[in-house]
């Protein structure tokens, strides 16, 4: 995925030095110097410049080689002056109080990229180019809908007519709801009312997907010549994507164009999408306030800080002034605001260096101070609703909420000294440039109040150099701008860590924060108190571990261990019936037989893993399977004649005799074939820690029981197979012991006890394996946040994997390559503890995909099984790059042309492959290849059936 960003010209050259983004993933350009090319011409220019940068031999081939996301952010930003130099797309945004894993230094583009990437990834192979607006953010908590195959696909959101008048609007005929009829730009309410009798309408959210064919036509309209690989006049001609191109698309276009009319245009409706605009100063605050309050459930908000008003935002700033109930609509960023400042409301304050000024900022006034050159500052005061449009000498052109010329008149200054008669206010030289020594509180106050030091400050203004808003964007010193912001961020981090009870510190991406602490040599904050909220305490220990590890402090392992110990204890203590009293429930000659299928995970894996599921809940889609005609995991228990416990493993060929509690509790012994069985015995009450009654010894307890026990286990599949073997074996042993010892556990309780068992074994792990095996059939499992994870089960129809048109296409292949998941698990879980943004984003996508996969199968869209399985596989590889090993890829390379989808089951790296062939002939070919060219002498195809029972426990 390549991100192509169009930014203001001055930032173009400084971008990578200040933004620190990966040049291999990001390409940055700006519109041609001195040319107005429009959004269509700008899109064409972005692509042609990126192709040139990549050394593309031919544009057409380059266009189809990789998916590309173009984000336009190169405008003048007249209505949001504070971020004009960098473009609205790089507007800093605060960490949302309900979020986990956001960056302390996040910008609008970082949040945009999540949604845009997911849309592009959903698009088919023909739709390789996505074009988006830089001042819009879309939130979609539900999965992105399927993207249809078309020349152009536009995304839209439902809005009432009054909200549509400042945007593009899509109209679709009622009987063709996904096909564009026409597009209008900023229609009036009355225009919309005339059409709604026959048409549905959606607001254009500025996200368009283009096929290569459509892009080639768009570029042609901007004067690109494919034969010469250049523009007719050297640069693109003016062409607007929305007014020119947009008005010509659809079945009933507003403007007919013969070439464009041949394009097929589809509309995707985001029924639950949220549209946030950041085009003006007021929208900046309004959209951020709504985003901050998307979640109001206090249980999902860790900190307990309360602002006087929800529309006050301070970030990357040291703000010492006090806010009260009368303050609202205030934005302070990259600024130093001492307690000697007095603020009102409707103010945007940016770029203010450290100062000791006594400043009164009137209501509705904003202040931006921008570093120019090496030691100067441009001072830009403006009104909250200023549009910076119109000739300065026109009475209706406003500056600071009054006719622009009024400012000069009230200060007895001749505007002709710095303003030409035909100057648009955006290009008028009205903003003073001063050195740090010349920049005083008195002068800044005079900019708002003509009576403050009038004579002295008038002289300073008249004698200083003055530049326009447009020139500010061209002359800003980005190094100084970013350095000042960084300095404030570092001080903010120290403040946030100290004030963690009322701050978002432990909700941040602590992996990133740890890097900052190490790089900038920041001191770790004091340890949290013992009564701190548990999840926060767990994250804090892992954060300390991360910092110490990077500093080569050997104590990092102790902090990491404490994080895992806290998690283990929290999970164990969440079970309210932790102690049990086993009583023999079988006759001396009876045998209790437990057997379980394995599970294959189709989607959602890792979302079931603590601590992620405890904060976010988990969503998993899996299927219980019998292999080669039988449930492959089994346990047999019968009474023993003496008062001991005999453990046997058929598949391992081992036996052990247990006579003491110490032997039962020795379940963490490395390499023991009976760790699972011993931990299960402990949880069932054959350990003083988990037994209601106290016995002097294990022998005494078994004597009271009446018999010892002989426990035999059998696993017909190898460890590290990716089928959830260990967890399902643990659940099978627990279920068989429950029946033997009259504990009365149902399948959900058995699954929950398995979670405890795995914590005792320190293997960690989630709940999907055991629930996937002991619960029958194909099902969607959903858990709610909390330490007690008891998933709600929604079953799929039996035909999901057994439909006659589907079953012959499915192949379960054992690769003969195994990989134990513990190390993988520990690394990914560490990222969960640290709210690592890259992990949490993918986990969120994995959960949404599981939901969508279930919905598609529930609707009977079995033809999408391969596609959905393939997406699960891609998501797993993004979460853990080591999931797909070279050995596995070598197998896939031989069969990929015949597959609609595939997935390595479990944590990855080896074990079983689940394959979905494209057709019966393809399935036959895959079987032939796998049979004729096995990677080793263990590899083989397994027959399978969906288990209709799950865990079954019976007595002889």
CSV table of N, CA and C in Angstrom, one decimal, residues 348-485:
chain,number,residue,atom,x,y,z
A,348,UNK,N,-8.9,29.8,19.0
A,348,UNK,CA,-7.9,28.8,18.6
A,348,UNK,C,-6.5,29.5,18.9
A,349,UNK,N,-5.7,28.8,19.7
A,349,UNK,CA,-4.4,29.4,20.1
A,349,UNK,C,-3.3,28.4,19.7
A,350,UNK,N,-2.4,28.8,18.8
A,350,UNK,CA,-1.4,27.8,18.3
A,350,UNK,C,-0.1,28.5,18.2
A,351,UNK,N,1.0,27.7,18.4
A,351,UNK,CA,2.4,28.1,18.2
A,351,UNK,C,3.0,29.1,19.2
A,352,UNK,N,2.3,29.4,20.3
A,352,UNK,CA,2.8,30.4,21.2
A,352,UNK,C,4.1,29.9,21.9
A,353,UNK,N,5.2,30.7,21.8
A,353,UNK,CA,6.4,30.3,22.5
A,353,UNK,C,6.3,30.6,24.0
A,354,UNK,N,7.3,30.2,24.8
A,354,UNK,CA,7.3,30.5,26.2
A,354,UNK,C,7.3,32.0,26.4
A,355,UNK,N,6.4,32.5,27.4
A,355,UNK,CA,6.3,33.9,27.6
A,355,UNK,C,5.8,34.2,29.0
A,356,UNK,N,5.9,35.5,29.4
A,356,UNK,CA,5.3,35.9,30.7
A,356,UNK,C,4.4,37.0,30.5
A,357,UNK,N,3.7,37.0,29.3
A,357,UNK,CA,2.8,38.1,29.0
A,357,UNK,C,1.5,38.1,29.8
A,358,UNK,N,1.0,39.2,30.1
A,358,UNK,CA,-0.4,39.4,30.6
A,358,UNK,C,-1.3,39.7,29.5
A,359,UNK,N,-2.0,38.7,29.0
A,359,UNK,CA,-2.7,38.9,27.8
A,359,UNK,C,-4.2,38.6,28.0
A,360,UNK,N,-5.0,39.5,27.4
A,360,UNK,CA,-6.5,39.2,27.5
A,360,UNK,C,-6.9,39.0,26.0
A,361,UNK,N,-7.4,37.8,25.8
A,361,UNK,CA,-7.8,37.4,24.4
A,361,UNK,C,-9.3,37.6,24.4
A,362,UNK,N,-9.8,38.5,23.6
A,362,UNK,CA,-11.3,38.8,23.5
A,362,UNK,C,-12.0,37.5,23.0
A,363,UNK,N,-13.3,37.5,23.3
A,363,UNK,CA,-14.1,36.4,22.8
A,363,UNK,C,-14.1,36.4,21.3
A,364,UNK,N,-14.0,35.2,20.7
A,364,UNK,CA,-14.1,35.0,19.3
A,364,UNK,C,-12.8,35.3,18.6
A,365,UNK,N,-11.7,35.6,19.3
A,365,UNK,CA,-10.4,35.9,18.7
A,365,UNK,C,-9.4,34.8,18.9
A,366,UNK,N,-8.6,34.6,17.8
A,366,UNK,CA,-7.6,33.5,17.8
A,366,UNK,C,-6.2,34.1,17.6
A,367,UNK,N,-5.2,33.3,18.0
A,367,UNK,CA,-3.8,33.8,17.9
A,367,UNK,C,-3.0,32.6,17.4
A,368,UNK,N,-2.2,32.9,16.4
A,368,UNK,CA,-1.2,31.9,15.8
A,368,UNK,C,0.1,32.6,15.7
A,369,UNK,N,1.1,32.0,16.3
A,369,UNK,CA,2.5,32.6,16.2
A,369,UNK,C,3.4,31.5,15.5
A,370,UNK,N,4.0,31.9,14.4
A,370,UNK,CA,4.7,31.0,13.5
A,370,UNK,C,6.1,31.3,13.4
A,371,UNK,N,7.0,30.3,13.6
A,371,UNK,CA,8.5,30.6,13.4
A,371,UNK,C,8.8,30.9,12.0
A,372,UNK,N,9.5,32.0,11.7
A,372,UNK,CA,10.0,32.3,10.4
A,372,UNK,C,11.5,32.4,10.4
A,373,UNK,N,12.1,31.8,9.4
A,373,UNK,CA,13.6,31.9,9.4
A,373,UNK,C,14.2,31.3,10.7
A,374,UNK,N,15.3,31.8,11.1
A,374,UNK,CA,16.0,31.2,12.3
A,374,UNK,C,15.7,31.8,13.6
A,375,UNK,N,15.2,33.1,13.6
A,375,UNK,CA,15.0,33.8,14.9
A,375,UNK,C,13.8,34.7,14.8
A,376,UNK,N,12.9,34.6,13.9
A,376,UNK,CA,11.8,35.5,13.8
A,376,UNK,C,10.5,34.8,14.0
A,377,UNK,N,9.4,35.6,14.2
A,377,UNK,CA,8.1,35.0,14.4
A,377,UNK,C,7.1,35.9,13.6
A,378,UNK,N,6.1,35.2,12.9
A,378,UNK,CA,5.0,35.9,12.3
A,378,UNK,C,3.8,35.8,13.3
A,379,UNK,N,3.2,37.0,13.5
A,379,UNK,CA,2.1,37.0,14.5
A,379,UNK,C,0.8,37.2,13.7
A,380,UNK,N,-0.1,36.1,13.8
A,380,UNK,CA,-1.3,36.1,13.0
A,380,UNK,C,-2.5,36.1,14.0
A,381,UNK,N,-3.1,37.3,14.2
A,381,UNK,CA,-4.4,37.3,15.0
A,381,UNK,C,-5.5,37.2,13.9
A,382,UNK,N,-6.6,36.5,14.3
A,382,UNK,CA,-7.7,36.4,13.4
A,382,UNK,C,-9.0,36.1,14.1
A,383,UNK,N,-10.1,36.2,13.5
A,383,UNK,CA,-11.4,35.9,14.1
A,383,UNK,C,-11.7,34.4,13.9
A,384,UNK,N,-12.5,33.9,14.9
A,384,UNK,CA,-12.8,32.5,14.9
A,384,UNK,C,-13.5,32.0,13.7
A,385,UNK,N,-14.3,32.9,13.1
A,385,UNK,CA,-15.1,32.6,11.9
A,385,UNK,C,-14.6,33.3,10.6
A,386,UNK,N,-13.4,33.8,10.7
A,386,UNK,CA,-12.8,34.5,9.5
A,386,UNK,C,-12.6,33.5,8.4
A,387,UNK,N,-12.9,33.9,7.1
A,387,UNK,CA,-12.8,33.1,6.0
A,387,UNK,C,-11.6,33.4,5.1
A,388,UNK,N,-10.9,34.5,5.4
A,388,UNK,CA,-9.8,35.0,4.6
A,388,UNK,C,-10.0,34.9,3.1
A,389,UNK,N,-11.1,35.5,2.7
A,389,UNK,CA,-11.5,35.5,1.3
A,389,UNK,C,-12.1,36.9,1.0
A,390,UNK,N,-11.7,37.4,-0.1
A,390,UNK,CA,-12.3,38.7,-0.6
A,390,UNK,C,-11.2,39.8,-0.6
A,391,UNK,N,-11.5,40.9,-1.4
A,391,UNK,CA,-10.6,42.0,-1.5
A,391,UNK,C,-10.6,42.8,-0.1
A,392,UNK,N,-9.4,43.1,0.3
A,392,UNK,CA,-9.3,43.8,1.6
A,392,UNK,C,-10.1,45.1,1.6
A,393,UNK,N,-10.2,45.8,0.5
A,393,UNK,CA,-10.8,47.1,0.5
A,393,UNK,C,-12.4,47.0,0.4
A,394,UNK,N,-12.9,45.8,0.3
A,394,UNK,CA,-14.3,45.6,0.3
A,394,UNK,C,-14.8,45.6,1.7
A,395,UNK,N,-15.9,46.2,1.9
A,395,UNK,CA,-16.5,46.3,3.3
A,395,UNK,C,-16.9,45.0,3.9
A,396,UNK,N,-17.3,44.1,3.0
A,396,UNK,CA,-17.8,42.8,3.5
A,396,UNK,C,-16.7,41.8,3.7
A,397,UNK,N,-15.4,42.2,3.5
A,397,UNK,CA,-14.3,41.3,3.7
A,397,UNK,C,-13.9,41.4,5.2
A,398,UNK,N,-14.0,40.4,5.9
A,398,UNK,CA,-13.8,40.5,7.4
A,398,UNK,C,-12.4,40.0,7.8
A,399,UNK,N,-11.9,40.7,8.8
A,399,UNK,CA,-10.7,40.3,9.6
A,399,UNK,C,-11.0,40.6,11.0
A,400,UNK,N,-10.9,39.6,11.9
A,400,UNK,CA,-11.2,39.7,13.3
A,400,UNK,C,-12.7,40.2,13.5
A,401,UNK,N,-13.6,39.6,12.7
A,401,UNK,CA,-15.0,39.8,12.8
A,401,UNK,C,-15.5,41.2,12.4
A,402,UNK,N,-14.7,42.0,11.8
A,402,UNK,CA,-15.1,43.3,11.4
A,402,UNK,C,-14.5,43.6,10.0
A,403,UNK,N,-15.0,44.6,9.3
A,403,UNK,CA,-14.4,44.9,8.0
A,403,UNK,C,-12.9,45.1,8.2
A,404,UNK,N,-12.1,44.4,7.3
A,404,UNK,CA,-10.7,44.4,7.4
A,404,UNK,C,-10.1,45.8,7.6
A,405,UNK,N,-10.6,46.8,6.9
A,405,UNK,CA,-10.0,48.1,6.9
A,405,UNK,C,-10.2,48.8,8.3
A,406,UNK,N,-11.2,48.3,9.0
A,406,UNK,CA,-11.5,48.9,10.4
A,406,UNK,C,-10.3,48.8,11.3
A,407,UNK,N,-9.5,47.6,11.1
A,407,UNK,CA,-8.4,47.4,12.0
A,407,UNK,C,-7.3,48.5,11.8
A,408,UNK,N,-7.1,48.9,10.6
A,408,UNK,CA,-6.1,49.9,10.3
A,408,UNK,C,-6.6,51.3,10.7
A,409,UNK,N,-7.9,51.5,10.4
A,409,UNK,CA,-8.5,52.8,10.8
A,409,UNK,C,-8.4,53.1,12.3
A,410,UNK,N,-8.7,52.1,13.1
A,410,UNK,CA,-8.7,52.2,14.5
A,410,UNK,C,-7.3,52.4,15.1
A,411,UNK,N,-6.3,52.1,14.3
A,411,UNK,CA,-4.9,52.2,14.8
A,411,UNK,C,-4.2,53.3,14.1
A,412,UNK,N,-4.9,54.1,13.3
A,412,UNK,CA,-4.4,55.3,12.6
A,412,UNK,C,-3.2,54.8,11.7
A,413,UNK,N,-3.4,53.8,10.9
A,413,UNK,CA,-2.4,53.3,10.0
A,413,UNK,C,-3.0,53.3,8.6
A,414,UNK,N,-2.3,53.8,7.7
A,414,UNK,CA,-2.7,53.8,6.3
A,414,UNK,C,-2.5,52.4,5.7
A,415,UNK,N,-3.6,51.8,5.3
A,415,UNK,CA,-3.5,50.4,4.8
A,415,UNK,C,-2.7,50.3,3.5
A,416,UNK,N,-2.6,51.4,2.8
A,416,UNK,CA,-1.9,51.4,1.5
A,416,UNK,C,-0.4,51.2,1.7
A,417,UNK,N,0.1,51.3,2.9
A,417,UNK,CA,1.5,51.1,3.2
A,417,UNK,C,1.8,49.6,3.0
A,418,UNK,N,0.8,48.7,3.1
A,418,UNK,CA,1.2,47.3,3.0
A,418,UNK,C,0.2,46.5,2.2
A,419,UNK,N,-0.9,47.2,1.7
A,419,UNK,CA,-2.0,46.4,1.0
A,419,UNK,C,-2.2,47.1,-0.3
A,420,UNK,N,-2.2,46.3,-1.4
A,420,UNK,CA,-2.6,46.8,-2.7
A,420,UNK,C,-4.1,46.8,-2.8
A,421,UNK,N,-4.6,47.7,-3.6
A,421,UNK,CA,-6.0,47.8,-3.8
A,421,UNK,C,-6.7,46.5,-4.2
A,422,UNK,N,-6.0,45.8,-5.0
A,422,UNK,CA,-6.6,44.5,-5.6
A,422,UNK,C,-6.2,43.3,-4.8
A,423,UNK,N,-5.7,43.5,-3.6
A,423,UNK,CA,-5.2,42.3,-2.8
A,423,UNK,C,-6.4,41.5,-2.2
A,424,UNK,N,-6.4,40.3,-2.5
A,424,UNK,CA,-7.3,39.4,-1.7
A,424,UNK,C,-6.6,39.3,-0.3
A,425,UNK,N,-7.4,39.2,0.7
A,425,UNK,CA,-6.9,39.2,2.1
A,425,UNK,C,-5.9,38.1,2.3
A,426,UNK,N,-6.1,36.9,1.6
A,426,UNK,CA,-5.2,35.8,1.8
A,426,UNK,C,-3.8,36.2,1.4
A,427,UNK,N,-3.7,37.1,0.4
A,427,UNK,CA,-2.4,37.5,-0.1
A,427,UNK,C,-1.9,38.9,0.3
A,428,UNK,N,-2.7,39.5,1.2
A,428,UNK,CA,-2.3,40.9,1.7
A,428,UNK,C,-1.3,40.8,2.8
A,429,UNK,N,-0.3,41.6,2.7
A,429,UNK,CA,0.8,41.6,3.7
A,429,UNK,C,0.4,42.4,5.0
A,430,UNK,N,-0.3,41.7,5.9
A,430,UNK,CA,-0.8,42.4,7.1
A,430,UNK,C,-0.3,41.8,8.4
A,431,UNK,N,0.5,40.7,8.3
A,431,UNK,CA,0.9,40.1,9.5
A,431,UNK,C,2.4,40.4,9.8
A,432,UNK,N,2.6,41.0,11.0
A,432,UNK,CA,4.0,41.4,11.3
A,432,UNK,C,4.9,40.3,11.6
A,433,UNK,N,6.2,40.5,11.2
A,433,UNK,CA,7.3,39.5,11.5
A,433,UNK,C,8.3,40.2,12.5
A,434,UNK,N,8.5,39.6,13.6
A,434,UNK,CA,9.3,40.2,14.7
A,434,UNK,C,10.3,39.2,15.2
A,435,UNK,N,11.4,39.7,15.7
A,435,UNK,CA,12.4,38.9,16.4
A,435,UNK,C,11.8,38.5,17.8
A,436,UNK,N,12.4,37.6,18.5
A,436,UNK,CA,12.0,37.2,19.8
A,436,UNK,C,12.1,38.4,20.8
A,437,UNK,N,13.1,39.2,20.6
A,437,UNK,CA,13.2,40.4,21.5
A,437,UNK,C,12.1,41.4,21.2
A,438,UNK,N,11.8,41.6,20.0
A,438,UNK,CA,10.7,42.6,19.6
A,438,UNK,C,9.3,42.1,20.0
A,439,UNK,N,9.2,40.8,20.1
A,439,UNK,CA,7.8,40.2,20.4
A,439,UNK,C,7.5,40.4,21.8
A,440,UNK,N,6.6,41.3,22.1
A,440,UNK,CA,6.2,41.5,23.5
A,440,UNK,C,4.7,41.3,23.7
A,441,UNK,N,4.4,41.1,25.0
A,441,UNK,CA,2.9,40.9,25.3
A,441,UNK,C,2.2,42.2,25.0
A,442,UNK,N,2.8,43.3,25.2
A,442,UNK,CA,2.1,44.6,24.9
A,442,UNK,C,1.8,44.6,23.4
A,443,UNK,N,2.7,44.2,22.5
A,443,UNK,CA,2.4,44.3,21.1
A,443,UNK,C,1.3,43.3,20.7
A,444,UNK,N,1.4,42.1,21.2
A,444,UNK,CA,0.4,41.1,20.9
A,444,UNK,C,-1.0,41.6,21.3
A,445,UNK,N,-1.1,42.2,22.5
A,445,UNK,CA,-2.3,42.8,23.0
A,445,UNK,C,-2.8,43.9,22.1
A,446,UNK,N,-1.9,44.7,21.6
A,446,UNK,CA,-2.3,45.8,20.7
A,446,UNK,C,-2.9,45.3,19.5
A,447,UNK,N,-2.5,44.2,19.0
A,447,UNK,CA,-3.1,43.6,17.8
A,447,UNK,C,-4.6,43.4,18.0
A,448,UNK,N,-5.0,43.2,19.2
A,448,UNK,CA,-6.5,43.0,19.5
A,448,UNK,C,-7.1,44.2,20.1
A,449,UNK,N,-6.3,45.0,20.8
A,449,UNK,CA,-6.8,46.2,21.5
A,449,UNK,C,-5.9,47.4,21.1
A,450,UNK,N,-6.5,48.3,20.3
A,450,UNK,CA,-5.7,49.4,19.7
A,450,UNK,C,-5.2,50.4,20.8
A,451,UNK,N,-5.8,50.3,22.0
A,451,UNK,CA,-5.4,51.3,23.1
A,451,UNK,C,-4.2,50.8,23.9
A,452,UNK,N,-3.7,49.6,23.7
A,452,UNK,CA,-2.6,49.1,24.5
A,452,UNK,C,-1.3,49.6,23.8
A,453,UNK,N,-0.6,50.4,24.6
A,453,UNK,CA,0.7,50.9,24.0
A,453,UNK,C,0.6,51.4,22.6
A,454,UNK,N,-0.4,52.2,22.3
A,454,UNK,CA,-0.8,52.5,20.9
A,454,UNK,C,0.3,53.1,20.1
A,455,UNK,N,1.0,54.2,20.7
A,455,UNK,CA,2.0,54.9,19.9
A,455,UNK,C,3.2,54.0,19.6
A,456,UNK,N,3.7,53.4,20.7
A,456,UNK,CA,4.9,52.5,20.6
A,456,UNK,C,4.7,51.3,19.7
A,457,UNK,N,3.5,50.7,19.8
A,457,UNK,CA,3.3,49.5,19.1
A,457,UNK,C,2.9,49.8,17.6
A,458,UNK,N,2.3,51.0,17.4
A,458,UNK,CA,2.1,51.4,16.0
A,458,UNK,C,3.4,51.5,15.3
A,459,UNK,N,4.4,52.1,15.9
A,459,UNK,CA,5.7,52.3,15.3
A,459,UNK,C,6.3,50.9,15.0
A,460,UNK,N,6.2,50.0,15.9
A,460,UNK,CA,6.8,48.7,15.7
A,460,UNK,C,6.1,48.0,14.5
A,461,UNK,N,4.8,48.1,14.4
A,461,UNK,CA,4.1,47.5,13.3
A,461,UNK,C,4.4,48.2,11.9
A,462,UNK,N,4.5,49.5,11.9
A,462,UNK,CA,4.8,50.2,10.7
A,462,UNK,C,6.2,49.9,10.2
A,463,UNK,N,7.1,49.7,11.1
A,463,UNK,CA,8.5,49.5,10.7
A,463,UNK,C,8.9,48.1,10.4
A,464,UNK,N,8.1,47.1,10.9
A,464,UNK,CA,8.5,45.7,10.7
A,464,UNK,C,8.2,45.2,9.4
A,465,UNK,N,8.8,44.1,9.0
A,465,UNK,CA,8.4,43.4,7.8
A,465,UNK,C,7.0,42.7,8.0
A,466,UNK,N,6.2,42.8,7.0
A,466,UNK,CA,4.9,42.1,7.1
A,466,UNK,C,4.7,41.2,5.9
A,467,UNK,N,4.0,40.1,6.2
A,467,UNK,CA,3.8,39.0,5.2
A,467,UNK,C,2.3,38.6,5.2
A,468,UNK,N,1.9,38.0,4.2
A,468,UNK,CA,0.5,37.6,4.0
A,468,UNK,C,0.3,36.2,4.6
A,469,UNK,N,-0.9,35.8,4.7
A,469,UNK,CA,-1.2,34.4,5.1
A,469,UNK,C,-0.6,33.4,4.2
A,470,UNK,N,-0.7,33.7,2.9
A,470,UNK,CA,-0.1,32.8,1.9
A,470,UNK,C,1.4,32.7,2.1
A,471,UNK,N,2.1,33.8,2.4
A,471,UNK,CA,3.5,33.8,2.5
A,471,UNK,C,4.0,33.1,3.8
A,472,UNK,N,3.1,33.2,4.8
A,472,UNK,CA,3.4,32.5,6.1
A,472,UNK,C,3.7,31.0,5.8
A,473,UNK,N,2.7,30.4,5.0
A,473,UNK,CA,2.8,29.0,4.7
A,473,UNK,C,4.1,28.7,3.9
A,474,UNK,N,4.6,29.7,3.1
A,474,UNK,CA,5.8,29.5,2.3
A,474,UNK,C,7.0,29.7,3.1
A,475,UNK,N,7.0,30.5,4.2
A,475,UNK,CA,8.2,30.9,4.9
A,475,UNK,C,8.4,30.2,6.2
A,476,UNK,N,7.4,29.4,6.7
A,476,UNK,CA,7.5,28.8,8.0
A,476,UNK,C,8.7,28.0,8.1
A,477,UNK,N,9.4,28.0,9.3
A,477,UNK,CA,10.5,27.1,9.6
A,477,UNK,C,9.9,25.9,10.3
A,478,UNK,N,9.8,24.8,9.6
A,478,UNK,CA,9.1,23.6,10.1
A,478,UNK,C,10.0,23.0,11.2
A,479,UNK,N,11.3,23.1,11.1
A,479,UNK,CA,12.2,22.5,12.1
A,479,UNK,C,11.9,23.2,13.5
A,480,UNK,N,11.8,24.5,13.5
A,480,UNK,CA,11.5,25.2,14.7
A,480,UNK,C,10.1,24.9,15.2
A,481,UNK,N,9.1,24.8,14.3
A,481,UNK,CA,7.7,24.6,14.6
A,481,UNK,C,7.6,23.2,15.3
A,482,UNK,N,8.2,22.2,14.7
A,482,UNK,CA,8.1,20.8,15.2
A,482,UNK,C,8.9,20.7,16.5
A,483,UNK,N,10.1,21.4,16.6
A,483,UNK,CA,10.9,21.3,17.8
A,483,UNK,C,10.2,21.8,19.0
A,484,UNK,N,9.5,22.9,18.8
A,484,UNK,CA,8.7,23.5,19.9
A,484,UNK,C,7.6,22.6,20.4
A,485,UNK,N,6.9,22.0,19.4
A,485,UNK,CA,5.8,21.0,19.7
A,485,UNK,C,6.4,19.8,20.5
